[in-house]
Short mmCIF file of C-alpha atoms (C1' of nucleotides) in Angstrom, two decimals:
data_model
loop_
_atom_site.label_atom_id
_atom_site.label_comp_id
_atom_site.label_asym_id
_atom_site.label_seq_id
_atom_site.Cartn_x
_atom_site.Cartn_y
_atom_site.Cartn_z
CA MET A 1 -63.99 11.92 -47.82
CA SER A 2 -63.37 15.42 -49.09
CA GLU A 3 -66.70 17.01 -49.96
CA THR A 4 -69.16 14.43 -48.58
CA ASP A 5 -67.57 14.44 -45.14
CA ALA A 6 -69.06 17.77 -44.03
CA SER A 7 -68.36 17.14 -40.36
CA GLY A 8 -64.86 18.57 -40.34
CA PRO A 9 -63.22 19.38 -37.02
CA GLU A 10 -64.13 23.08 -37.35
CA ASP A 11 -67.89 22.77 -37.65
CA ALA A 12 -68.26 19.57 -35.64
CA ARG A 13 -69.76 21.60 -32.84
CA LEU A 14 -72.22 23.27 -35.15
CA VAL A 15 -73.29 20.08 -36.76
CA ALA A 16 -73.79 18.57 -33.31
CA LEU A 17 -76.12 21.34 -32.20
CA PRO A 18 -79.59 19.88 -31.55
CA LEU A 19 -82.47 21.15 -33.61
CA TYR A 20 -84.14 23.02 -30.78
CA LYS A 21 -80.88 24.88 -30.07
CA ARG A 22 -80.50 25.76 -33.76
CA ALA A 23 -84.04 27.11 -33.87
CA GLU A 24 -83.42 29.05 -30.67
CA GLU A 25 -80.25 30.64 -32.04
CA ALA A 26 -81.92 31.45 -35.33
CA MET A 27 -84.73 33.28 -33.57
CA ARG A 28 -82.29 34.98 -31.16
CA ALA A 29 -80.38 36.28 -34.19
CA ARG A 30 -83.58 37.72 -35.69
CA ILE A 31 -84.27 39.58 -32.47
CA ALA A 32 -80.67 40.76 -32.16
CA ASP A 33 -80.37 42.11 -35.69
CA GLY A 34 -83.73 43.86 -35.67
CA ARG A 35 -85.62 41.65 -38.09
CA TRP A 36 -87.91 41.02 -35.17
CA PRO A 37 -87.89 44.35 -33.30
CA PRO A 38 -89.17 44.83 -29.74
CA GLY A 39 -92.97 44.50 -29.69
CA ALA A 40 -93.14 42.55 -32.97
CA ARG A 41 -95.44 39.62 -33.12
CA LEU A 42 -93.88 36.33 -34.17
CA PRO A 43 -95.63 33.85 -36.55
CA ASN A 44 -97.64 31.23 -34.70
CA GLU A 45 -96.08 27.92 -33.63
CA PRO A 46 -97.14 25.80 -36.59
CA ARG A 47 -95.70 28.35 -39.03
CA LEU A 48 -92.43 28.68 -37.14
CA ALA A 49 -92.12 24.89 -36.82
CA GLU A 50 -92.62 24.56 -40.60
CA GLU A 51 -90.20 27.33 -41.32
CA PHE A 52 -87.43 25.80 -39.29
CA GLY A 53 -88.30 22.30 -40.39
CA VAL A 54 -88.94 21.01 -36.90
CA SER A 55 -91.86 19.58 -35.01
CA HIS A 56 -94.27 21.46 -32.71
CA GLY A 57 -92.55 20.15 -29.59
CA THR A 58 -89.04 21.02 -30.72
CA LEU A 59 -90.05 24.52 -31.74
CA ARG A 60 -91.77 25.04 -28.39
CA LYS A 61 -88.61 24.00 -26.54
CA ALA A 62 -86.69 26.73 -28.38
CA LEU A 63 -89.38 29.34 -27.61
CA ALA A 64 -89.44 28.32 -23.98
CA ALA A 65 -85.72 29.07 -23.68
CA LEU A 66 -86.19 32.54 -25.22
CA GLU A 67 -89.10 33.20 -22.87
CA ALA A 68 -87.02 32.14 -19.86
CA GLN A 69 -84.36 34.65 -20.92
CA GLY A 70 -86.97 37.38 -21.09
CA LEU A 71 -86.52 37.90 -24.81
CA VAL A 72 -90.08 37.00 -25.84
CA GLU A 73 -93.47 37.14 -24.10
CA ARG A 74 -96.05 34.48 -24.69
CA ARG A 75 -99.75 34.59 -23.80
CA PRO A 76 -102.39 31.93 -24.59
CA GLY A 77 -104.77 33.25 -27.17
CA ARG A 78 -102.63 36.29 -27.92
CA GLY A 79 -99.48 34.96 -29.48
CA THR A 80 -95.76 35.47 -29.02
CA ARG A 81 -94.11 38.89 -29.09
CA VAL A 82 -90.58 40.15 -28.75
CA ALA A 83 -90.33 41.59 -25.20
CA ARG A 84 -90.11 45.34 -24.84
CA THR A 85 -87.84 46.79 -22.16
CA THR A 86 -90.51 48.37 -20.02
CA ASP A 87 -89.85 50.56 -17.00
CA GLU A 88 -91.08 47.75 -14.78
CA ALA A 89 -88.82 45.18 -16.43
CA ALA A 90 -85.75 47.39 -16.30
CA VAL A 91 -86.33 48.25 -12.61
CA TYR A 92 -86.92 44.61 -11.84
CA ALA A 93 -83.78 43.36 -13.53
CA PHE A 94 -81.26 46.19 -13.21
CA LEU A 95 -82.10 48.27 -10.15
CA ARG A 96 -81.36 46.31 -7.01
CA LEU A 97 -82.10 48.88 -4.27
CA TRP A 98 -84.27 47.98 -1.31
CA ASP A 99 -84.99 49.91 1.88
CA THR A 100 -84.77 48.45 5.39
CA GLY A 101 -88.61 48.08 5.41
CA GLY A 102 -88.33 45.52 2.56
CA GLU A 103 -89.65 47.89 -0.12
CA ARG A 104 -88.07 48.51 -3.49
CA VAL A 105 -86.38 51.91 -3.84
CA ILE A 106 -86.69 53.80 -7.14
CA PRO A 107 -84.77 57.07 -6.80
CA GLU A 108 -86.07 60.16 -8.65
CA PRO A 109 -83.85 62.42 -10.71
CA LEU A 110 -82.59 65.56 -8.99
CA SER A 111 -80.12 66.83 -11.53
CA GLU A 112 -78.28 65.81 -14.64
CA ALA A 113 -75.38 66.99 -16.78
CA LEU A 114 -74.39 65.88 -20.27
CA ALA A 115 -71.26 66.53 -22.21
CA GLU A 116 -69.51 65.15 -25.24
CA ASP A 117 -65.90 64.00 -24.65
CA THR A 118 -63.07 61.76 -25.79
CA ALA A 119 -62.99 58.36 -24.18
CA THR A 120 -60.01 57.29 -22.12
CA PRO A 121 -57.97 54.32 -23.40
CA ALA A 122 -59.57 52.12 -20.74
CA GLU A 123 -63.05 53.21 -21.85
CA VAL A 124 -62.19 52.66 -25.53
CA GLU A 125 -61.31 49.06 -24.62
CA GLU A 126 -64.22 48.42 -22.30
CA LEU A 127 -66.72 49.78 -24.81
CA ALA A 128 -64.88 48.23 -27.81
CA LEU A 129 -64.94 51.64 -29.51
CA ALA A 130 -63.90 52.10 -33.15
CA GLU A 131 -64.31 55.83 -32.62
CA PRO A 132 -63.51 57.52 -29.30
CA ARG A 133 -66.31 60.08 -29.07
CA VAL A 134 -68.52 59.48 -26.07
CA TRP A 135 -71.18 61.14 -24.07
CA ARG A 136 -70.58 61.70 -20.33
CA LEU A 137 -73.85 61.78 -18.44
CA THR A 138 -73.82 62.55 -14.74
CA ARG A 139 -76.96 62.21 -12.78
CA CYS A 140 -77.93 62.67 -9.16
CA ARG A 141 -81.00 60.92 -7.89
CA GLY A 142 -82.87 61.07 -4.57
CA HIS A 143 -85.30 59.12 -2.47
CA ALA A 144 -87.45 60.06 0.55
CA GLY A 145 -86.28 63.63 0.45
CA ARG A 146 -82.58 63.14 0.17
CA ALA A 147 -79.96 62.55 -2.47
CA VAL A 148 -78.93 58.84 -2.51
CA SER A 149 -77.02 58.24 -5.70
CA LEU A 150 -74.53 59.87 -8.01
CA GLU A 151 -74.21 58.11 -11.33
CA ARG A 152 -71.68 58.70 -14.09
CA MET A 153 -72.53 57.07 -17.44
CA VAL A 154 -70.32 56.81 -20.53
CA LEU A 155 -72.18 56.21 -23.82
CA PRO A 156 -70.67 55.86 -27.34
CA VAL A 157 -71.80 58.73 -29.57
CA ALA A 158 -72.00 56.22 -32.45
CA ARG A 159 -74.75 54.32 -30.68
CA PHE A 160 -76.58 57.36 -29.24
CA PRO A 161 -76.23 59.95 -32.01
CA GLU A 162 -78.46 62.79 -30.80
CA LEU A 163 -78.66 62.12 -27.09
CA GLY A 164 -78.50 65.83 -26.23
CA ALA A 165 -81.80 66.42 -28.06
CA HIS A 166 -83.76 64.34 -25.52
CA ARG A 167 -83.09 66.25 -22.37
CA PRO A 168 -84.20 66.08 -19.63
CA LEU A 169 -83.68 62.32 -19.90
CA PRO A 170 -86.34 60.00 -18.39
CA ASN A 171 -85.70 58.39 -15.01
CA SER A 172 -85.54 54.89 -16.49
CA LEU A 173 -82.77 54.95 -19.11
CA TYR A 174 -82.81 51.44 -20.55
CA PRO A 175 -86.34 51.58 -22.03
CA PHE A 176 -85.38 55.00 -23.41
CA TYR A 177 -82.21 53.62 -24.99
CA GLU A 178 -84.36 50.98 -26.72
CA SER A 179 -87.15 53.19 -27.95
CA ALA A 180 -85.03 56.17 -28.97
CA PHE A 181 -81.84 54.50 -30.22
CA ARG A 182 -82.70 50.78 -30.80
CA GLN A 183 -80.13 49.94 -28.11
CA SER A 184 -81.53 47.19 -25.94
CA VAL A 185 -79.77 46.31 -22.69
CA VAL A 186 -80.33 42.69 -21.80
CA ALA A 187 -77.45 42.00 -19.43
CA ALA A 188 -75.10 43.91 -17.14
CA ARG A 189 -72.23 43.16 -14.76
CA ASP A 190 -71.81 45.20 -11.62
CA ASP A 191 -68.49 45.16 -9.71
CA LEU A 192 -69.25 46.41 -6.20
CA THR A 193 -66.78 48.11 -3.91
CA ALA A 194 -66.80 50.46 -0.92
CA GLU A 195 -65.19 53.83 -1.75
CA PRO A 196 -64.55 57.02 0.21
CA ALA A 197 -66.62 59.96 -1.06
CA ASP A 198 -64.62 62.36 -3.26
CA ALA A 199 -65.33 66.10 -3.19
CA GLU A 200 -68.00 65.99 -5.89
CA ALA A 201 -69.79 62.98 -4.37
CA ALA A 202 -69.65 64.46 -0.88
CA ALA A 203 -71.25 67.68 -2.15
CA ALA A 204 -73.91 65.88 -4.21
CA LEU A 205 -74.89 63.43 -1.47
CA SER A 206 -74.45 65.77 1.51
CA VAL A 207 -71.87 63.66 3.31
CA ALA A 208 -68.37 64.37 4.53
CA GLU A 209 -65.50 63.76 2.21
CA GLY A 210 -64.18 60.28 2.79
CA ALA A 211 -67.55 58.94 3.93
CA PRO A 212 -68.14 55.32 2.85
CA LEU A 213 -70.16 54.95 -0.38
CA LEU A 214 -71.18 51.84 -2.23
CA CYS A 215 -69.74 51.92 -5.74
CA ALA A 216 -71.23 49.86 -8.55
CA ALA A 217 -69.10 49.78 -11.71
CA ARG A 218 -71.26 48.46 -14.53
CA VAL A 219 -70.86 47.28 -18.08
CA ALA A 220 -74.26 46.98 -19.77
CA ARG A 221 -74.57 44.80 -22.90
CA ASN A 222 -77.01 44.13 -25.74
CA LEU A 223 -78.21 40.81 -27.06
CA SER A 224 -75.07 40.35 -29.14
CA GLY A 225 -72.93 40.79 -26.02
CA GLU A 226 -71.64 44.17 -27.22
CA PRO A 227 -71.01 46.79 -24.52
CA VAL A 228 -73.54 49.60 -24.74
CA GLU A 229 -72.95 51.65 -21.58
CA LEU A 230 -70.43 52.07 -18.81
CA ARG A 231 -71.80 53.27 -15.54
CA ARG A 232 -70.26 54.08 -12.16
CA SER A 233 -72.91 54.54 -9.49
CA LEU A 234 -72.16 55.81 -6.01
CA TYR A 235 -74.81 55.01 -3.43
CA LEU A 236 -75.34 56.43 -0.03
CA THR A 237 -76.42 53.25 1.71
CA ALA A 238 -78.22 54.78 4.73
CA GLY A 239 -81.48 52.89 5.10
CA ILE A 240 -80.89 51.46 1.66
CA ALA A 241 -79.08 48.36 0.41
CA TYR A 242 -78.08 46.80 -2.91
CA ARG A 243 -79.84 43.44 -2.82
CA VAL A 244 -78.47 40.29 -4.46
CA ASP A 245 -80.33 36.97 -4.57
CA LEU A 246 -78.02 34.01 -4.92
CA SER A 247 -79.00 30.43 -5.69
CA LYS A 248 -77.63 27.19 -6.92
CA MET B 1 -122.88 19.21 -6.73
CA SER B 2 -121.67 18.47 -3.24
CA GLU B 3 -119.26 15.51 -3.33
CA THR B 4 -118.73 15.14 -7.05
CA ASP B 5 -117.66 18.80 -7.46
CA ALA B 6 -114.15 18.33 -6.02
CA SER B 7 -112.87 21.60 -7.50
CA GLY B 8 -113.87 23.75 -4.57
CA PRO B 9 -112.49 27.29 -4.31
CA GLU B 10 -109.83 26.28 -1.79
CA ASP B 11 -108.00 23.64 -3.78
CA ALA B 12 -108.77 25.08 -7.21
CA ARG B 13 -105.14 26.15 -7.50
CA LEU B 14 -103.87 22.70 -6.54
CA VAL B 15 -106.19 20.92 -8.92
CA ALA B 16 -105.10 23.25 -11.67
CA LEU B 17 -101.38 22.44 -11.22
CA PRO B 18 -100.17 20.72 -14.35
CA LEU B 19 -98.84 17.18 -14.04
CA TYR B 20 -95.27 18.17 -14.70
CA LYS B 21 -95.41 20.70 -11.86
CA ARG B 22 -96.91 18.19 -9.48
CA ALA B 23 -94.19 15.69 -10.32
CA GLU B 24 -91.55 18.42 -9.87
CA GLU B 25 -92.91 19.38 -6.45
CA ALA B 26 -93.20 15.77 -5.35
CA MET B 27 -89.55 15.19 -6.17
CA ARG B 28 -88.48 18.47 -4.64
CA ALA B 29 -90.22 17.40 -1.43
CA ARG B 30 -88.37 14.10 -1.37
CA ILE B 31 -85.06 15.97 -1.69
CA ALA B 32 -86.06 18.54 0.98
CA ASP B 33 -87.13 16.07 3.57
CA GLY B 34 -84.15 13.73 3.12
CA ARG B 35 -85.87 10.79 1.50
CA TRP B 36 -83.54 11.44 -1.41
CA PRO B 37 -80.40 12.73 0.36
CA PRO B 38 -77.47 14.48 -1.41
CA GLY B 39 -75.66 12.06 -3.70
CA ALA B 40 -78.57 9.59 -3.87
CA ARG B 41 -79.38 8.07 -7.19
CA LEU B 42 -82.94 8.46 -8.43
CA PRO B 43 -84.89 5.71 -10.21
CA ASN B 44 -84.58 5.92 -13.96
CA GLU B 45 -87.04 7.86 -16.08
CA PRO B 46 -89.44 5.04 -16.99
CA ARG B 47 -89.77 4.06 -13.33
CA LEU B 48 -90.35 7.64 -12.17
CA ALA B 49 -92.80 8.22 -14.94
CA GLU B 50 -94.77 5.10 -13.95
CA GLU B 51 -94.60 6.01 -10.26
CA PHE B 52 -96.07 9.47 -10.82
CA GLY B 53 -98.46 8.23 -13.42
CA VAL B 54 -97.21 10.51 -16.20
CA SER B 55 -95.52 10.01 -19.57
CA HIS B 56 -91.85 10.05 -20.32
CA GLY B 57 -91.94 13.59 -21.71
CA THR B 58 -93.87 15.02 -18.77
CA LEU B 59 -91.54 13.41 -16.26
CA ARG B 60 -88.56 14.80 -18.16
CA LYS B 61 -89.97 18.29 -18.03
CA ALA B 62 -90.15 18.05 -14.24
CA LEU B 63 -86.57 16.75 -13.99
CA ALA B 64 -85.32 19.46 -16.30
CA ALA B 65 -86.69 22.10 -13.92
CA LEU B 66 -84.96 20.48 -10.96
CA GLU B 67 -81.74 20.28 -12.93
CA ALA B 68 -81.95 23.95 -13.91
CA GLN B 69 -82.31 24.83 -10.22
CA GLY B 70 -79.14 22.83 -9.41
CA LEU B 71 -81.01 20.30 -7.30
CA VAL B 72 -80.17 17.20 -9.38
CA GLU B 73 -77.39 16.31 -11.77
CA ARG B 74 -78.04 14.19 -14.88
CA ARG B 75 -75.54 12.46 -17.10
CA PRO B 76 -76.29 10.27 -20.12
CA GLY B 77 -75.51 6.69 -19.30
CA ARG B 78 -75.04 7.42 -15.59
CA GLY B 79 -78.42 8.38 -14.31
CA THR B 80 -79.80 11.18 -12.14
CA ARG B 81 -78.48 12.03 -8.71
CA VAL B 82 -79.31 14.53 -6.05
CA ALA B 83 -76.66 17.29 -6.34
CA ARG B 84 -74.11 17.52 -3.56
CA THR B 85 -72.98 20.93 -2.40
CA THR B 86 -69.37 20.67 -3.47
CA ASP B 87 -66.71 23.25 -2.71
CA GLU B 88 -66.74 24.26 -6.40
CA ALA B 89 -70.54 24.62 -6.53
CA ALA B 90 -70.59 26.62 -3.28
CA VAL B 91 -67.88 28.98 -4.45
CA TYR B 92 -69.54 29.37 -7.81
CA ALA B 93 -72.92 30.21 -6.38
CA PHE B 94 -72.22 32.00 -3.11
CA LEU B 95 -68.81 33.63 -3.25
CA ARG B 96 -68.85 36.57 -5.64
CA LEU B 97 -65.35 37.97 -5.24
CA TRP B 98 -63.19 38.82 -8.27
CA ASP B 99 -59.90 40.63 -8.52
CA THR B 100 -59.13 43.40 -10.98
CA GLY B 101 -57.37 40.93 -13.26
CA GLY B 102 -60.63 39.09 -13.84
CA GLU B 103 -59.80 36.11 -11.63
CA ARG B 104 -61.97 34.62 -8.99
CA VAL B 105 -60.81 35.33 -5.37
CA ILE B 106 -61.12 32.58 -2.77
CA PRO B 107 -59.84 33.95 0.58
CA GLU B 108 -58.01 31.55 2.92
CA PRO B 109 -58.77 31.35 6.64
CA LEU B 110 -56.47 33.35 8.91
CA SER B 111 -58.28 33.04 12.20
CA GLU B 112 -61.62 31.96 13.67
CA ALA B 113 -63.45 32.24 16.97
CA LEU B 114 -66.51 30.31 18.04
CA ALA B 115 -68.80 30.96 21.00
CA GLU B 116 -72.28 29.94 22.14
CA ASP B 117 -74.60 32.77 22.93
CA THR B 118 -78.21 33.89 23.17
CA ALA B 119 -79.71 35.33 20.02
CA THR B 120 -80.92 38.91 19.96
CA PRO B 121 -84.66 39.45 19.30
CA ALA B 122 -83.87 40.47 15.71
CA GLU B 123 -81.84 37.27 15.19
CA VAL B 124 -84.61 35.16 16.71
CA GLU B 125 -86.98 36.56 14.12
CA GLU B 126 -84.64 36.39 11.14
CA LEU B 127 -83.69 32.81 11.94
CA ALA B 128 -87.25 31.86 12.96
CA LEU B 129 -85.89 30.36 16.15
CA ALA B 130 -88.00 28.36 18.55
CA GLU B 131 -85.01 28.26 20.92
CA PRO B 132 -82.63 31.22 21.26
CA ARG B 133 -79.32 29.41 21.58
CA VAL B 134 -76.94 30.21 18.75
CA TRP B 135 -73.30 29.84 17.78
CA ARG B 136 -71.38 33.01 16.99
CA LEU B 137 -68.59 32.29 14.53
CA THR B 138 -66.17 35.00 13.63
CA ARG B 139 -63.67 34.38 10.89
CA CYS B 140 -60.96 36.45 9.26
CA ARG B 141 -59.80 35.41 5.82
CA GLY B 142 -56.99 36.66 3.58
CA HIS B 143 -55.84 36.72 0.01
CA ALA B 144 -52.51 37.49 -1.68
CA GLY B 145 -50.81 37.99 1.64
CA ARG B 146 -53.31 40.32 3.35
CA ALA B 147 -56.51 40.11 5.30
CA VAL B 148 -59.51 40.94 3.12
CA SER B 149 -62.60 39.85 4.97
CA LEU B 150 -64.04 39.65 8.46
CA GLU B 151 -67.13 37.52 8.68
CA ARG B 152 -69.53 37.09 11.56
CA MET B 153 -71.86 34.13 11.30
CA VAL B 154 -74.88 33.29 13.52
CA LEU B 155 -76.01 29.60 13.48
CA PRO B 156 -78.86 28.01 15.42
CA VAL B 157 -77.52 25.46 17.93
CA ALA B 158 -80.56 23.33 17.18
CA ARG B 159 -79.42 22.86 13.56
CA PHE B 160 -75.72 22.60 14.31
CA PRO B 161 -75.58 20.67 17.59
CA GLU B 162 -71.91 19.89 18.04
CA LEU B 163 -70.32 22.59 15.86
CA GLY B 164 -67.49 23.12 18.37
CA ALA B 165 -66.26 19.57 17.83
CA HIS B 166 -65.28 20.26 14.23
CA ARG B 167 -62.67 22.96 14.71
CA PRO B 168 -60.81 24.25 12.86
CA LEU B 169 -63.68 24.60 10.41
CA PRO B 170 -63.04 24.12 6.69
CA ASN B 171 -62.70 27.13 4.44
CA SER B 172 -65.86 26.31 2.52
CA LEU B 173 -68.65 26.17 5.03
CA TYR B 174 -71.77 25.23 3.03
CA PRO B 175 -70.49 21.80 1.88
CA PHE B 176 -69.51 21.21 5.53
CA TYR B 177 -72.95 22.19 6.79
CA GLU B 178 -74.44 19.65 4.42
CA SER B 179 -72.11 16.71 5.13
CA ALA B 180 -71.78 17.23 8.89
CA PHE B 181 -75.25 18.49 9.81
CA ARG B 182 -77.55 17.68 6.83
CA GLN B 183 -78.16 21.43 6.45
CA SER B 184 -78.08 22.26 2.74
CA VAL B 185 -77.88 25.93 1.71
CA VAL B 186 -79.49 26.37 -1.71
CA ALA B 187 -80.29 30.06 -1.74
CA ALA B 188 -79.09 33.26 -0.02
CA ARG B 189 -79.87 36.94 -0.04
CA ASP B 190 -77.14 39.51 0.40
CA ASP B 191 -77.94 43.11 1.32
CA LEU B 192 -74.88 45.18 0.37
CA THR B 193 -73.90 48.43 1.95
CA ALA B 194 -70.78 50.55 2.56
CA GLU B 195 -69.82 50.85 6.16
CA PRO B 196 -67.04 52.55 8.06
CA ALA B 197 -64.66 50.15 9.73
CA ASP B 198 -65.28 49.72 13.48
CA ALA B 199 -62.38 49.11 15.87
CA GLU B 200 -62.44 45.29 15.53
CA ALA B 201 -62.64 45.37 11.72
CA ALA B 202 -59.94 48.02 11.47
CA ALA B 203 -57.60 45.89 13.53
CA ALA B 204 -58.41 42.69 11.68
CA LEU B 205 -58.10 44.15 8.20
CA SER B 206 -55.22 46.55 8.98
CA VAL B 207 -57.07 49.74 7.97
CA ALA B 208 -57.88 52.94 9.80
CA GLU B 209 -61.02 53.10 11.83
CA GLY B 210 -63.76 54.58 9.62
CA ALA B 211 -62.25 53.30 6.37
CA PRO B 212 -64.86 52.24 3.85
CA LEU B 213 -65.72 48.54 3.87
CA LEU B 214 -68.16 46.60 1.77
CA CYS B 215 -70.72 44.91 4.04
CA ALA B 216 -72.76 41.94 2.90
CA ALA B 217 -75.60 41.05 5.27
CA ARG B 218 -76.78 37.56 4.33
CA VAL B 219 -79.60 35.20 5.14
CA ALA B 220 -78.88 31.68 3.79
CA ARG B 221 -81.81 29.27 3.35
CA ASN B 222 -82.40 25.56 2.72
CA LEU B 223 -84.68 23.97 0.15
CA SER B 224 -87.72 24.51 2.32
CA GLY B 225 -86.96 28.19 2.48
CA GLU B 226 -86.03 28.01 6.18
CA PRO B 227 -83.26 30.33 7.34
CA VAL B 228 -80.13 28.34 8.24
CA GLU B 229 -77.41 30.98 8.74
CA LEU B 230 -77.05 34.70 9.24
CA ARG B 231 -73.78 36.21 8.04
CA ARG B 232 -72.32 39.67 8.06
CA SER B 233 -69.22 39.87 5.90
CA LEU B 234 -66.97 42.95 5.82
CA TYR B 235 -64.75 43.12 2.78
CA LEU B 236 -61.74 45.28 2.16
CA THR B 237 -62.35 46.00 -1.52
CA ALA B 238 -58.84 46.99 -2.58
CA GLY B 239 -58.12 45.21 -5.84
CA ILE B 240 -61.22 43.04 -5.18
CA ALA B 241 -64.88 43.48 -6.02
CA TYR B 242 -68.16 41.73 -5.26
CA ARG B 243 -69.38 40.82 -8.73
CA VAL B 244 -73.08 40.66 -9.72
CA ASP B 245 -74.36 39.51 -13.10
CA LEU B 246 -77.73 40.89 -13.96
CA SER B 247 -79.98 39.86 -16.85
CA LYS B 248 -83.55 40.02 -18.05
"C1'" DA C 1 -74.42 -5.59 -24.36
"C1'" DA C 2 -77.31 -3.38 -21.26
"C1'" DG C 3 -78.87 0.65 -19.23
"C1'" DT C 4 -79.07 5.51 -18.98
"C1'" DG C 5 -80.46 10.13 -20.27
"C1'" DG C 6 -81.17 13.30 -24.75
"C1'" DT C 7 -83.64 14.33 -28.93
"C1'" DC C 8 -87.45 14.38 -32.02
"C1'" DT C 9 -91.89 13.40 -33.89
"C1'" DA C 10 -97.05 13.32 -34.65
"C1'" DG C 11 -101.14 14.06 -32.88
"C1'" DA C 12 -104.76 14.89 -29.42
"C1'" DC C 13 -107.04 17.84 -26.26
"C1'" DC C 14 -107.57 21.96 -23.33
"C1'" DA C 15 -107.81 27.09 -21.84
"C1'" DC C 16 -107.58 31.50 -23.07
"C1'" DT C 17 -108.34 35.79 -26.09
"C1'" DC C 18 -110.52 38.40 -29.34
"C1'" DC C 19 -113.91 39.36 -32.82
"C1'" DG D 1 -116.10 30.54 -33.65
"C1'" DA D 2 -111.41 30.99 -35.04
"C1'" DG D 3 -106.88 31.26 -33.55
"C1'" DT D 4 -103.44 31.12 -30.10
"C1'" DG D 5 -100.30 28.96 -26.79
"C1'" DG D 6 -100.20 25.10 -22.90
"C1'" DT D 7 -100.34 20.26 -21.68
"C1'" DC D 8 -99.85 15.45 -22.34
"C1'" DT D 9 -99.08 11.13 -24.59
"C1'" DA D 10 -96.73 7.09 -27.06
"C1'" DG D 11 -93.13 5.69 -29.33
"C1'" DA D 12 -88.88 5.83 -32.04
"C1'" DC D 13 -84.08 6.57 -32.34
"C1'" DC D 14 -79.48 8.30 -30.79
"C1'" DA D 15 -75.25 9.09 -27.70
"C1'" DC D 16 -73.06 8.08 -23.76
"C1'" DT D 17 -71.34 5.22 -19.70
"C1'" DT D 18 -70.39 1.18 -17.49
"C1'" DG D 19 -69.24 -3.68 -16.92
#
DNA sequence: AAGTGGTCTAGACCACTCC
DNA sequence: GAGTGGTCTAGACCACTTG
């Protein structure tokens, strides 16, 4: 009852995990820690099934879950690969702007400023920083001939060591984070509010001070759930909206 | 080559649908048209498999898809039922307000006004109306002692025949739509913008005219994709935010 | 105890991709 | 033609709920 009874109260949940879930978590861990980097090809299904000691069907259930989460891409005849964060994928998942005509809006960079700084206590906590050095990136982007967004990003210097060497930064940042710093963003949370334009935003977006702007305060996270980027975007929602699809 | 070749170019897509997808669509249709109303218990898996002429595993794959979409609820030992739109489910899926303390915000009704009216041409199109009579429901809701939202709903009289008989309306409208009018909302699209408060909103929310408000313009749809409700919510985002979770 | 859904297996066959 | 993922089956066994 001491050594043989392995199902103690602590690991009862782990023992109870079904095989397909264990295989899924094992593969997710390989992607998260870089053993299977973006673009890497996975062994084929029979090999994976043998490796994890499960049947074909069970292994496929685990892979289906990873595919549904956008972590791997599967194609008949071609195999299974770890999904790269492409421009298209990043825009699709993380840029929610649409114009009144029903077309997606992808603003183009107008200006950017980058500086190293010390994080505020709130930023240290939100980014779970061991070391308070951060980059502050401010970017203004435009669409259809006018400035529509002013974005202020905060990035840990520890995760993005030589960010200043890559300027000007590409329009789509998340694919760049992945390819240049091995920092993949797979999830984000936006808290949306309406805010009056401050002096800097009013100047950048050519509106009066106090004009209503849509503010999106974001925490972007990697596969391990660690915060990678803070972002505060101010949008001039004239002919543009932040679109959210809700469903059961 | 004439009658035997059933795979003509028109129905090639239909013929190619895998069995699990066909079973899924067949069951979805039964839910959508009311043959399996909310709360109804489905036949057990062996019966359904036999009815659709597929194996246990194939039938389960179809049911798993419906469960993932929130259309059915399954419990070991209890069976499979068509999901009801409960208050909890509706709040979880369609009310995205959180306070700065990280708690969900569920505003309480302060006042409501209901009137029958003729839809504007834009509303006729957005609601796909055959007949332009609509209800206009205006509701003010509050939280923590102050008014935080002013909502204007537009509902087709044809779908909600005796809406006026149910006043005062319950706080959570979507479960009420389902139980009182058999109108289930399973998806919605919110277009978010920042707007200056007009005179009515300023009075209702106790802010100055022109103060920034978060505006959510919504189209809510049923299982068949038909528009059921238009809604324009104005939120006073002081200590409150509209939260959006994004992921690959 | 009976009935339900949940897991897992072993194997067959198909469609697609690439050489 | 060889290799890949996608579909489908038949059956076994388990865990949970209800009477």
